[in-house]
Coordinates of C-alpha atoms in Angstrom, one line a residue:
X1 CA -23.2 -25.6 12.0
X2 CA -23.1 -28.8 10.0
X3 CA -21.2 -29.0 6.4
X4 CA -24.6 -29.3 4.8
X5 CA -26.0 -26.4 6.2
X6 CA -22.9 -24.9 5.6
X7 CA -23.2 -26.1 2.2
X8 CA -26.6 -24.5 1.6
X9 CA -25.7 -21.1 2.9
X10 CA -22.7 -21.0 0.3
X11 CA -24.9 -22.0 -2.7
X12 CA -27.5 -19.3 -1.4
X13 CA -24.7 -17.0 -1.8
X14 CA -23.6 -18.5 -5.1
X15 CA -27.0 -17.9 -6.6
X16 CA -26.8 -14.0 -6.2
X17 CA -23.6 -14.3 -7.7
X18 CA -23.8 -15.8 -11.0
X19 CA -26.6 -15.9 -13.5
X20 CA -28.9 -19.2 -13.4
X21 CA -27.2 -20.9 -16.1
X22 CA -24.3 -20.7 -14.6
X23 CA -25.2 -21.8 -11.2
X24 CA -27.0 -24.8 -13.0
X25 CA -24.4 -26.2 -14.8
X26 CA -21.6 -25.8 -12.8
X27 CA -22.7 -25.4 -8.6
X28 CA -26.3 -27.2 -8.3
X29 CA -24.9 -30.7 -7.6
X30 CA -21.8 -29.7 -5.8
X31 CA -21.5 -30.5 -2.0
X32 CA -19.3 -29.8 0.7
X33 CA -17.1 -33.2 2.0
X34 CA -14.9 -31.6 4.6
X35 CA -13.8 -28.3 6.0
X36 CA -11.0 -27.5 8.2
X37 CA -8.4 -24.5 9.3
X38 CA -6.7 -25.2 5.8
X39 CA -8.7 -26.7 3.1
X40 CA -12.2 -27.4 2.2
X41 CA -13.1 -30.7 0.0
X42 CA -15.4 -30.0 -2.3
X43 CA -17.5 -33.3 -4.6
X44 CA -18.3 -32.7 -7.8
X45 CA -20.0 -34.5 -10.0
X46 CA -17.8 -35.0 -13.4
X47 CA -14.0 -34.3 -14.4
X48 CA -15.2 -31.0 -16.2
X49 CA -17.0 -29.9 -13.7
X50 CA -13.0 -30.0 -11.1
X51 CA -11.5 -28.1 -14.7
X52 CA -13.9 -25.7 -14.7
X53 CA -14.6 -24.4 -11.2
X54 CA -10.9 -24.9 -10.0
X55 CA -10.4 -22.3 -13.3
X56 CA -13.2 -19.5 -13.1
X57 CA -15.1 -20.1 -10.3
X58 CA -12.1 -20.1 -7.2
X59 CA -11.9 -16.7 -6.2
X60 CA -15.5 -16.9 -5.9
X61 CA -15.7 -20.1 -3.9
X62 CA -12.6 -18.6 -1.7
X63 CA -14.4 -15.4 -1.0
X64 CA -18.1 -16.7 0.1
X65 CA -16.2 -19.3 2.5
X66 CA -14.4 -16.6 3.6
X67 CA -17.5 -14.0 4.1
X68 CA -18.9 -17.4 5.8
X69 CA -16.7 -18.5 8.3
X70 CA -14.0 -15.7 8.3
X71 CA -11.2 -18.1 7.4
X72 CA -8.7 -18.4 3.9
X73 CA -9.2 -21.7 2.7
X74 CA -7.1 -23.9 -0.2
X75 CA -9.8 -25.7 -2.3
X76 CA -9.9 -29.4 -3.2
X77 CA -12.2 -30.7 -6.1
X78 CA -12.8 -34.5 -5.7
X79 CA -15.2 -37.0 -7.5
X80 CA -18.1 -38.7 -5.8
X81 CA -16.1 -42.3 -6.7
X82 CA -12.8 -41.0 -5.4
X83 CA -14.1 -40.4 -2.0
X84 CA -12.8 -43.1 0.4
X85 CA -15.7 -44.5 2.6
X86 CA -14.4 -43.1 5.9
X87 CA -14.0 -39.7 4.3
X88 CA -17.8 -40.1 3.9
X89 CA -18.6 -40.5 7.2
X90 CA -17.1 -37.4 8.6
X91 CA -18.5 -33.7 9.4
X92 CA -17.1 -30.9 11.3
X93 CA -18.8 -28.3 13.0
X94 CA -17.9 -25.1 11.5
X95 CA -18.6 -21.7 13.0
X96 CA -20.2 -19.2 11.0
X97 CA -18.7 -15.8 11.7
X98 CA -18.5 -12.0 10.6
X99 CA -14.9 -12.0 8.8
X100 CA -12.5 -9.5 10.4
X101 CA -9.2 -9.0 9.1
X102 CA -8.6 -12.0 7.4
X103 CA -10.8 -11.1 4.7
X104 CA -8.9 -8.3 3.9
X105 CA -6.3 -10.4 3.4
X106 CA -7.4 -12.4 0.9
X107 CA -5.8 -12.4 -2.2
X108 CA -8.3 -11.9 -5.4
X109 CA -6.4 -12.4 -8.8
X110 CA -8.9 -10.0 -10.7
X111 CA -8.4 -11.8 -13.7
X112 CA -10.9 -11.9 -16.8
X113 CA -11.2 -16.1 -17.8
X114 CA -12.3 -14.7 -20.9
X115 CA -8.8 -13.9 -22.0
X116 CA -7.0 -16.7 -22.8
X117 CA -4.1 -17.5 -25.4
X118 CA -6.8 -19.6 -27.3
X119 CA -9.4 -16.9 -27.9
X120 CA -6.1 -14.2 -28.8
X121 CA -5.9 -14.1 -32.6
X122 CA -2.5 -13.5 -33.7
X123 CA -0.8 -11.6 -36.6
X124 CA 2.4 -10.0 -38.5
X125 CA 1.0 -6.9 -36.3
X126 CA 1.1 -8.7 -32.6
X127 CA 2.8 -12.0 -32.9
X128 CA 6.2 -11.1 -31.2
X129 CA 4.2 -9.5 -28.4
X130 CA 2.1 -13.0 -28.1
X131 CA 5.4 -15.0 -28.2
X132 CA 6.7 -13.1 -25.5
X133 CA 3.7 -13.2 -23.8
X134 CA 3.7 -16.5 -23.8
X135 CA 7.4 -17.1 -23.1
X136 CA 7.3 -15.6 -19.2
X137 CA 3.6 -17.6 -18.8
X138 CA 5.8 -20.8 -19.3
X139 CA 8.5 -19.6 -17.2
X140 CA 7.5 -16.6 -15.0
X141 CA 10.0 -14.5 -12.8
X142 CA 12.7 -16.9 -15.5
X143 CA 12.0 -15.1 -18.7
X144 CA 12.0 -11.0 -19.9
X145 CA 11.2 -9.8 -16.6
X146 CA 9.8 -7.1 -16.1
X147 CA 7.8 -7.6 -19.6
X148 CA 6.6 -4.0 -20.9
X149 CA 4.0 -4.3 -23.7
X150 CA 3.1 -0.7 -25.3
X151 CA 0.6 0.3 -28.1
X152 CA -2.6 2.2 -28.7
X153 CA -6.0 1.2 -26.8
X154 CA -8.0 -1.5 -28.4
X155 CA -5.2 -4.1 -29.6
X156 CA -4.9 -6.5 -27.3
X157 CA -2.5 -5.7 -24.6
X158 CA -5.1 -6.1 -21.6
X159 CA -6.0 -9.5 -23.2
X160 CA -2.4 -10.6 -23.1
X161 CA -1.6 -9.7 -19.9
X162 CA -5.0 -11.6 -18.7
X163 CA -3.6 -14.7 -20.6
X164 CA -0.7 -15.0 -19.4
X165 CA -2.0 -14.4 -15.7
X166 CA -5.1 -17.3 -16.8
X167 CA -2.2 -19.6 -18.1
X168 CA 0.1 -19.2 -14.7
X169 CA -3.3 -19.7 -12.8
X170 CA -3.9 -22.9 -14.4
X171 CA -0.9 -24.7 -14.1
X172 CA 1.2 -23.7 -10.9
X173 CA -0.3 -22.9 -8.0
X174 CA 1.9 -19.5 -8.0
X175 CA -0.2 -16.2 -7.1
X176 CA -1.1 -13.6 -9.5
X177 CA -2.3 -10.2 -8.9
X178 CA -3.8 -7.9 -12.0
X179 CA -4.7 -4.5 -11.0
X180 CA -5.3 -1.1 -13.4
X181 CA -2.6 1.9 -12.3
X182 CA -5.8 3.3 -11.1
X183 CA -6.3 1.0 -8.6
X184 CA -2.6 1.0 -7.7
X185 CA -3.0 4.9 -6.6
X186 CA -6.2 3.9 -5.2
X187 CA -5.3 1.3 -2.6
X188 CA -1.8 3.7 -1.9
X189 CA -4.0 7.2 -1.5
X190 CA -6.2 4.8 1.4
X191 CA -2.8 5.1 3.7
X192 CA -3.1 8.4 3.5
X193 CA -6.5 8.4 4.1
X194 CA -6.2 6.2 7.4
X195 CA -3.3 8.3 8.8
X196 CA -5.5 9.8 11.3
X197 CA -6.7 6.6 13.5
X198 CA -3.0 5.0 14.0
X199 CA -4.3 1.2 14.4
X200 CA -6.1 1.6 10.9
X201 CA -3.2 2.8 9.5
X202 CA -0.8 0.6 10.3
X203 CA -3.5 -2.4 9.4
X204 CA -3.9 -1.4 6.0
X205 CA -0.2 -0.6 5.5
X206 CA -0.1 -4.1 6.2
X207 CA -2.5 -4.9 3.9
X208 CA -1.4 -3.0 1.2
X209 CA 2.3 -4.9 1.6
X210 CA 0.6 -8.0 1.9
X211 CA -1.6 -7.8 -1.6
X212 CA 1.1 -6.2 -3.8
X213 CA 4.6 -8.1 -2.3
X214 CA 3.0 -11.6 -1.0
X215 CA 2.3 -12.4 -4.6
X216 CA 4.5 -14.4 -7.2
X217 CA 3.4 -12.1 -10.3
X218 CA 2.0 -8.6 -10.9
X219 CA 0.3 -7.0 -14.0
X220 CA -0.5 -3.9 -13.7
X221 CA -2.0 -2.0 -17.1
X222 CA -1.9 1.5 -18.2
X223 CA 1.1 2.5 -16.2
X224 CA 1.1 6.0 -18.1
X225 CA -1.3 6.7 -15.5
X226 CA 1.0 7.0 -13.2
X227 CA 2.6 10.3 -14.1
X228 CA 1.9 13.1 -12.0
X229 CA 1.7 10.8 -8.7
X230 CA 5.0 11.3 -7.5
X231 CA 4.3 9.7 -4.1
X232 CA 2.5 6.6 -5.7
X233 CA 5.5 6.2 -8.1
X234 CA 7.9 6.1 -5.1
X235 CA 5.8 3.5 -3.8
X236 CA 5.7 1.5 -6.9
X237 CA 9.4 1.4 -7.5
X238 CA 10.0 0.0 -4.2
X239 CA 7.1 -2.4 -4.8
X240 CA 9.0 -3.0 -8.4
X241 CA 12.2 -3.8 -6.3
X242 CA 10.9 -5.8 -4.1
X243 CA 9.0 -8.3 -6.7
X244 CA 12.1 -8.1 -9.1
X245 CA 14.7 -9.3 -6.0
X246 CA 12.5 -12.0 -5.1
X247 CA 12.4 -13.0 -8.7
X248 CA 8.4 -12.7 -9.1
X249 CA 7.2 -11.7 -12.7
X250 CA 6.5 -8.3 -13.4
X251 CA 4.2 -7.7 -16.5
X252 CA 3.1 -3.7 -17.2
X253 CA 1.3 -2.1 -20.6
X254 CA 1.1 1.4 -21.4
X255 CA 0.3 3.2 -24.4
X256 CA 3.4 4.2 -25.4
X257 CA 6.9 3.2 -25.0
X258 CA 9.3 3.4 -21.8
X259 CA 11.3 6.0 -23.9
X260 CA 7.9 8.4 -24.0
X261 CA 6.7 8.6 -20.6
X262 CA 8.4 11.3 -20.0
X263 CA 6.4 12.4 -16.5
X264 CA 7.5 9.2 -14.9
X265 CA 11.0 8.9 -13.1
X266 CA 13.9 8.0 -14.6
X267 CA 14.9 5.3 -12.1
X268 CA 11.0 3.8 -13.3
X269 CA 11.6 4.0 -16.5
X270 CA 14.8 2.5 -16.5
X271 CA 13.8 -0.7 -14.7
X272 CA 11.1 -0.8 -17.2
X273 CA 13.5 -1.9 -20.3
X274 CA 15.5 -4.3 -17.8
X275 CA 13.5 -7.4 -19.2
X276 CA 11.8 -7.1 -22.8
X277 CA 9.9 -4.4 -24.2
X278 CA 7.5 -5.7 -26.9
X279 CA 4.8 -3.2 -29.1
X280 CA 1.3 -4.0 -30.5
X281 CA 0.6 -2.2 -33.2
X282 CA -2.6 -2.2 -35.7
X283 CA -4.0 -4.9 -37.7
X284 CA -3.6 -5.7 -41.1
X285 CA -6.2 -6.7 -43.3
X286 CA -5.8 -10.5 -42.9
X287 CA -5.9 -9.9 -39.1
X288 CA -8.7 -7.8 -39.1
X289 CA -10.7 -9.9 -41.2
X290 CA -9.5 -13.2 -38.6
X291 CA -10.7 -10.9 -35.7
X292 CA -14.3 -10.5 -37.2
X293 CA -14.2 -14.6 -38.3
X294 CA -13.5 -15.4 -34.5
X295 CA -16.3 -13.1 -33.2
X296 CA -18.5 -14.3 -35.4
X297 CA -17.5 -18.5 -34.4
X298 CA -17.2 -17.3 -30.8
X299 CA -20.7 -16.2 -30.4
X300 CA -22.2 -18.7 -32.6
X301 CA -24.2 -16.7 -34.8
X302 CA -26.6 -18.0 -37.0
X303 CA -27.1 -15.2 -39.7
X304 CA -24.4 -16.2 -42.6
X305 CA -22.0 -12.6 -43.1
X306 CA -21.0 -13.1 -46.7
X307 CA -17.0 -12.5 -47.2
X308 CA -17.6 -9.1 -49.1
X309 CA -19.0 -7.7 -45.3
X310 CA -16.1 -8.5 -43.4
X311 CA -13.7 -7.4 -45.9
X312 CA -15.5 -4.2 -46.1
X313 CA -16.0 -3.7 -42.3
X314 CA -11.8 -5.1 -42.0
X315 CA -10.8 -2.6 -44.4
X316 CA -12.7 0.7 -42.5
X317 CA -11.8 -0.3 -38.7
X318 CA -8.0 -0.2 -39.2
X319 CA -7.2 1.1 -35.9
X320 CA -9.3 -0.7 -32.6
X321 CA -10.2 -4.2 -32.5
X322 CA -13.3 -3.3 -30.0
X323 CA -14.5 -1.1 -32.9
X324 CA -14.4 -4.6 -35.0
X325 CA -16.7 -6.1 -32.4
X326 CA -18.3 -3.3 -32.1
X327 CA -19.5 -3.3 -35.9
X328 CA -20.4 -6.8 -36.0
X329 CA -22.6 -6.4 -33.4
X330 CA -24.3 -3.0 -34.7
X331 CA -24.7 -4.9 -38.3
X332 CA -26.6 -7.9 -36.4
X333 CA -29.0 -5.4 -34.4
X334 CA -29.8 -3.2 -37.9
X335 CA -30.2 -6.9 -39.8
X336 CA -32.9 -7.6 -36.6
X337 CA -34.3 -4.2 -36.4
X338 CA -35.1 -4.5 -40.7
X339 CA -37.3 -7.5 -39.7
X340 CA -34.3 -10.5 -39.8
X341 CA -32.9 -9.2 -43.1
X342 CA -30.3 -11.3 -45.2
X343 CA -26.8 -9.6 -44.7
X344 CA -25.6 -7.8 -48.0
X345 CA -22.9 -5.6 -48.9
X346 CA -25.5 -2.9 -49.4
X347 CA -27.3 -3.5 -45.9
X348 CA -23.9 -3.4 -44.5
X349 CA -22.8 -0.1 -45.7
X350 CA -26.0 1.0 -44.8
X351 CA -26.0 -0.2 -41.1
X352 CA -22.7 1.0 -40.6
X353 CA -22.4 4.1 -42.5
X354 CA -22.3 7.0 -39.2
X355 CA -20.5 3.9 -37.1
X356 CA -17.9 3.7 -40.0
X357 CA -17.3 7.6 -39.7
X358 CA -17.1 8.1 -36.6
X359 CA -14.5 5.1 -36.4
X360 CA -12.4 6.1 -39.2
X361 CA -12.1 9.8 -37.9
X362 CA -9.7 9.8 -35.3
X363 CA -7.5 12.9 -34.7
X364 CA -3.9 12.7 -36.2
X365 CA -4.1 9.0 -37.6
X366 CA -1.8 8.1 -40.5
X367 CA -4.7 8.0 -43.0
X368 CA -5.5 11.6 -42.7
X369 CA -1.7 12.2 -42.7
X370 CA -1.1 10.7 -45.8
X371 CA -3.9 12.4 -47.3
X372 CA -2.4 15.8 -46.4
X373 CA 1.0 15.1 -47.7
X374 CA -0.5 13.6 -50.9
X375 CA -2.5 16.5 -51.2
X376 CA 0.2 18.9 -51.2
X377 CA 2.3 17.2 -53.7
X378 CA -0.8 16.6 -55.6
X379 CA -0.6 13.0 -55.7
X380 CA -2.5 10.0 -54.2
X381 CA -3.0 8.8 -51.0
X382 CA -2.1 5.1 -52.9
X383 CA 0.8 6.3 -54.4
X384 CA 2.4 7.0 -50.7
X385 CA 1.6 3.0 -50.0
X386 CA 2.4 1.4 -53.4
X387 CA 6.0 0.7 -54.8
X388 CA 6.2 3.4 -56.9
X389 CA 9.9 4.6 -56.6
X390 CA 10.3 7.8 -58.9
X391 CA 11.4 11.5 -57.3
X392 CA 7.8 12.4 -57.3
X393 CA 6.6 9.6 -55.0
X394 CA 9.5 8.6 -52.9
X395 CA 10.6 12.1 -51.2
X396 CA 7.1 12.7 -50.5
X397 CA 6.5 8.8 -49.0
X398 CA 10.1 10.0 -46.9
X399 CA 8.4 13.1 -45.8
X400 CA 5.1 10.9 -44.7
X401 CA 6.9 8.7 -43.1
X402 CA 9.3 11.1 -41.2
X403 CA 5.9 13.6 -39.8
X404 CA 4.1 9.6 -38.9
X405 CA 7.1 9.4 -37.0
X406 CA 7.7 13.6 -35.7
X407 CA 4.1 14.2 -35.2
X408 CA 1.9 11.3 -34.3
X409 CA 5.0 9.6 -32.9
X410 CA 3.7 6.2 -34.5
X411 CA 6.3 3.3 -34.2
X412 CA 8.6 2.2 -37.3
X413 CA 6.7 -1.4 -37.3
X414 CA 3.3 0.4 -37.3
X415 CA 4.1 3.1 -40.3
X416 CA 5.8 0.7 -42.0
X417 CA 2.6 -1.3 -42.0
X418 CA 0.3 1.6 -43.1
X419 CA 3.2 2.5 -46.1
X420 CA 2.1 -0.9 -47.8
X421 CA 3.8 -3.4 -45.6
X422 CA 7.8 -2.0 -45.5
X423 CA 10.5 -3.0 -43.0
X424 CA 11.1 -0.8 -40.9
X425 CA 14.6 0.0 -41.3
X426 CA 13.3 1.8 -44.2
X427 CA 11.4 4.0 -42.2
X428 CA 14.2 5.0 -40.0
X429 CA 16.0 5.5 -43.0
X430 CA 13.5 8.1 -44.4
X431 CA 13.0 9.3 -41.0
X432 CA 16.9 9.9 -40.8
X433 CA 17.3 11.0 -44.5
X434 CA 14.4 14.2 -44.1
X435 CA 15.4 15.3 -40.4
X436 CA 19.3 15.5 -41.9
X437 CA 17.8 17.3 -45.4
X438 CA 15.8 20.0 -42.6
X439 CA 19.0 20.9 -40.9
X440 CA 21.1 21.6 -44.3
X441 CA 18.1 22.5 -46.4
X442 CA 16.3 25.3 -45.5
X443 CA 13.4 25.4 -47.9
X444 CA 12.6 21.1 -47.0
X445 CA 12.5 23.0 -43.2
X446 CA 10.0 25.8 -44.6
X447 CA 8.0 22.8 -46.3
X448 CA 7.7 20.6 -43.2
X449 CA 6.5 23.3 -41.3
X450 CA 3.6 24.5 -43.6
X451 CA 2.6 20.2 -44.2
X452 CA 2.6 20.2 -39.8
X453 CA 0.3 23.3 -39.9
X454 CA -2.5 21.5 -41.8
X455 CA -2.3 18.1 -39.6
X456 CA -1.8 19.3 -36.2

């Protein structure tokens, strides 16, 4: 079979693969220049057009050739006017096949091109985690390896880790693997599962090696999911020493600290803090209202949100940057819904009034906390975050601080940030100050303990 017909198969394939747009833009005047054992040639019509598939679209070229022909190939972007006039001239016959093992072999990077360092927005409450982040892109296997980034869901660690595996992508030609802990005990379990036909097994315990050692870097998110696997973390620590020896970047996110997973083995965590360990911790204000201003750019909406909305939204989604999104969007569907109405403040809190609630009303957050402890000392929730320094403020504020820290084991950056923006060496000092007063003080003990009773 001809490259042309070739050709036409592969765009065939394309099509059920990508919306029309899509296909349109980017694949509609492409065509296939050469193809052999190694490398296929590909034309394309503009410079944009070798940017943007060599970016986004070459897993997807890879695998279709691949499912084609049953061979891995390197791809080669060239310009109609760059093509020498023998080059023209040429074809090869290529055999289309049923792939075999090869395919299984083929290395897919898994990465979202969405999530780049460009579309992350970055803040007092992320900015050393971005730095970082961007740090082992530039130099990867050089700089803080392993690099462990920790912190609750919804703040930006699976976009990180996507950024810095786009960014490594995009200029080296090194490969990168992103995979969930999930899938890690996925692909290990299918050993086990093949252990009964002896050829199977020992081909996809080849496979397995191949997709998680034959790589330059591996990110693998949510490790905490890993507790309670003790054969799969076996695996992975040999995987882990395997990559680190060969000095191939490592790059893992949980939502907690190395320190906290407790279920995992020691010799884990251990090699866990051998590079940097970086938290992400909630938004402020500014941030949050920066989030909303890039969704709002980013998907080019027409409807103008005055800045009384977004401060309003910012300041009641303190804790999830999807709930953010999430609000935007639900504020543009009830503005439709009420026949294209103009965005107010009032149509706003009206929209997003049960969204708001049930956003707000997670279980153990420092909000409610700080309610509780104001409303035992029968103060205010403001006077806990405000600079108010008196007896009658600053023991309970300690007390705050320490439970934030005892109960909902919150990070000193992050209470310090919802305690009206203090360092936090002044939460582990208040931290330190109450857990010495409850061993010498038995009544501040008796006083915890009732305080814990109404938050847990």
């Amino acid at each position: 079979m001809n490259n042309e017909i070739l050709w036409n198969k592969f765009l065939e394939k394309v099509k059920n693969s990508v919306n029309s747009m899509v296909y349109s833009t980017w694949f509609s005047k492409t065509h296939l220049l050469s193809i052999d054992s190694n490398k296929a040639t590909i034309v394309v019509p503009l410079e944009i057009h070798k940017k943007r598939l060599s970016e986004s679209y070459q897993d997807l070229i890879i695998s279709i050739l691949t499912t084609l022909t049953g061979n891995v190939y390197d791809l080669d972007f060239v310009l109609e006017q760059d093509i020498p006039i023998d080059s023209k001239e040429s074809t090869q016959i290529i055999e289309v096949k049923t792939p075999e093992v090869n395919n299984k072999f083929h290395h897919e990077s898994n990465l979202n091109p969405k999530y780049t360092f460009e579309t992350f927005i970055v803040g007092n409450s992320n900015k050393l985690a971005h730095a970082a982040a961007f740090a082992v892109a530039e130099s990867p296997g050089l700089t803080y390896n392993p690099l462990f980034i920790y912190g609750n869901s919804g703040l930006g660690k699976t976009h990180l880790m996507h950024a810095i595996g786009n960014y490594i992508q995009e200029t080296s030609n090194k490969k990168v693997l992103y995979v969930t802990s999930e899938q890690f005990i996925s692909d290990f379990s299918g050993i086990g599962r093949r252990e009964s036909n002896e050829n199977e097994s020992l081909n996809y315990v080849e496979y397995f090696k191949s997709k998680y050692r034959n790589i330059d870097v591996l990110i693998i998110d949510d490790i905490q999911f890993l507790a309670g696997a003790t054969q799969t973390q076996q695996e992975f620590f040999h995987t882990f020493n395997t990559l680190y020896n060969d000095k191939k970047q490592i790059i893992i996110s949980s939502d907690r600290s190395p320190n906290d997973l407790k279920l995992l083995e020691d010799r884990l965590r251990t090699r866990f803090c051998w590079g940097l360990t970086v938290d992400i911790y909630p938004p402020d204000l500014d941030l949050r209202i920066n989030i909303l201003r890039k969704k709002i750019d980013g998907a080019k909406i027409d409807k103008n949100i005055p800045d009384d909305v977004l401060e309003y939204i910012a300041s009641n989604m303190a804790s999830d940057v999807r709930q953010l999104e999430g609000a935007i969007n639900r504020l543009l569907a009830y503005s439709t819904i009420m026949g294209g109405a103009e965005i107010t403040l009032n149509l706003a809190v009206d929209a997003l009034k049960d969204f708001i609630n049930k956003g707000t009303s997670e279980k153990n957050n420092i909000s409610k906390l700080q309610k509780i402890v104001a409303e035992y000392f029968q103060i205010s929730a403001d006077d806990l975050k405000g600079k108010k320094r008196s007896a009658t403020v600053a023991f309970p504020r300690q007390i705050a601080m320490y439970l934030s820290r005892e109960v909902l084991n919150e990070s000193y950056q992050r209470i310090g940030l919802e305690f009206g923006g203090r360092d936090h060496s002044t939460v582990m000092h208040s931290c330190e100050k109450i857990e010495s007063d409850i061993k010498s003080n038995k009544s501040i003990k008796e006083m915890i303990e009732k305080i814990k009773k109404n938050i847990v």
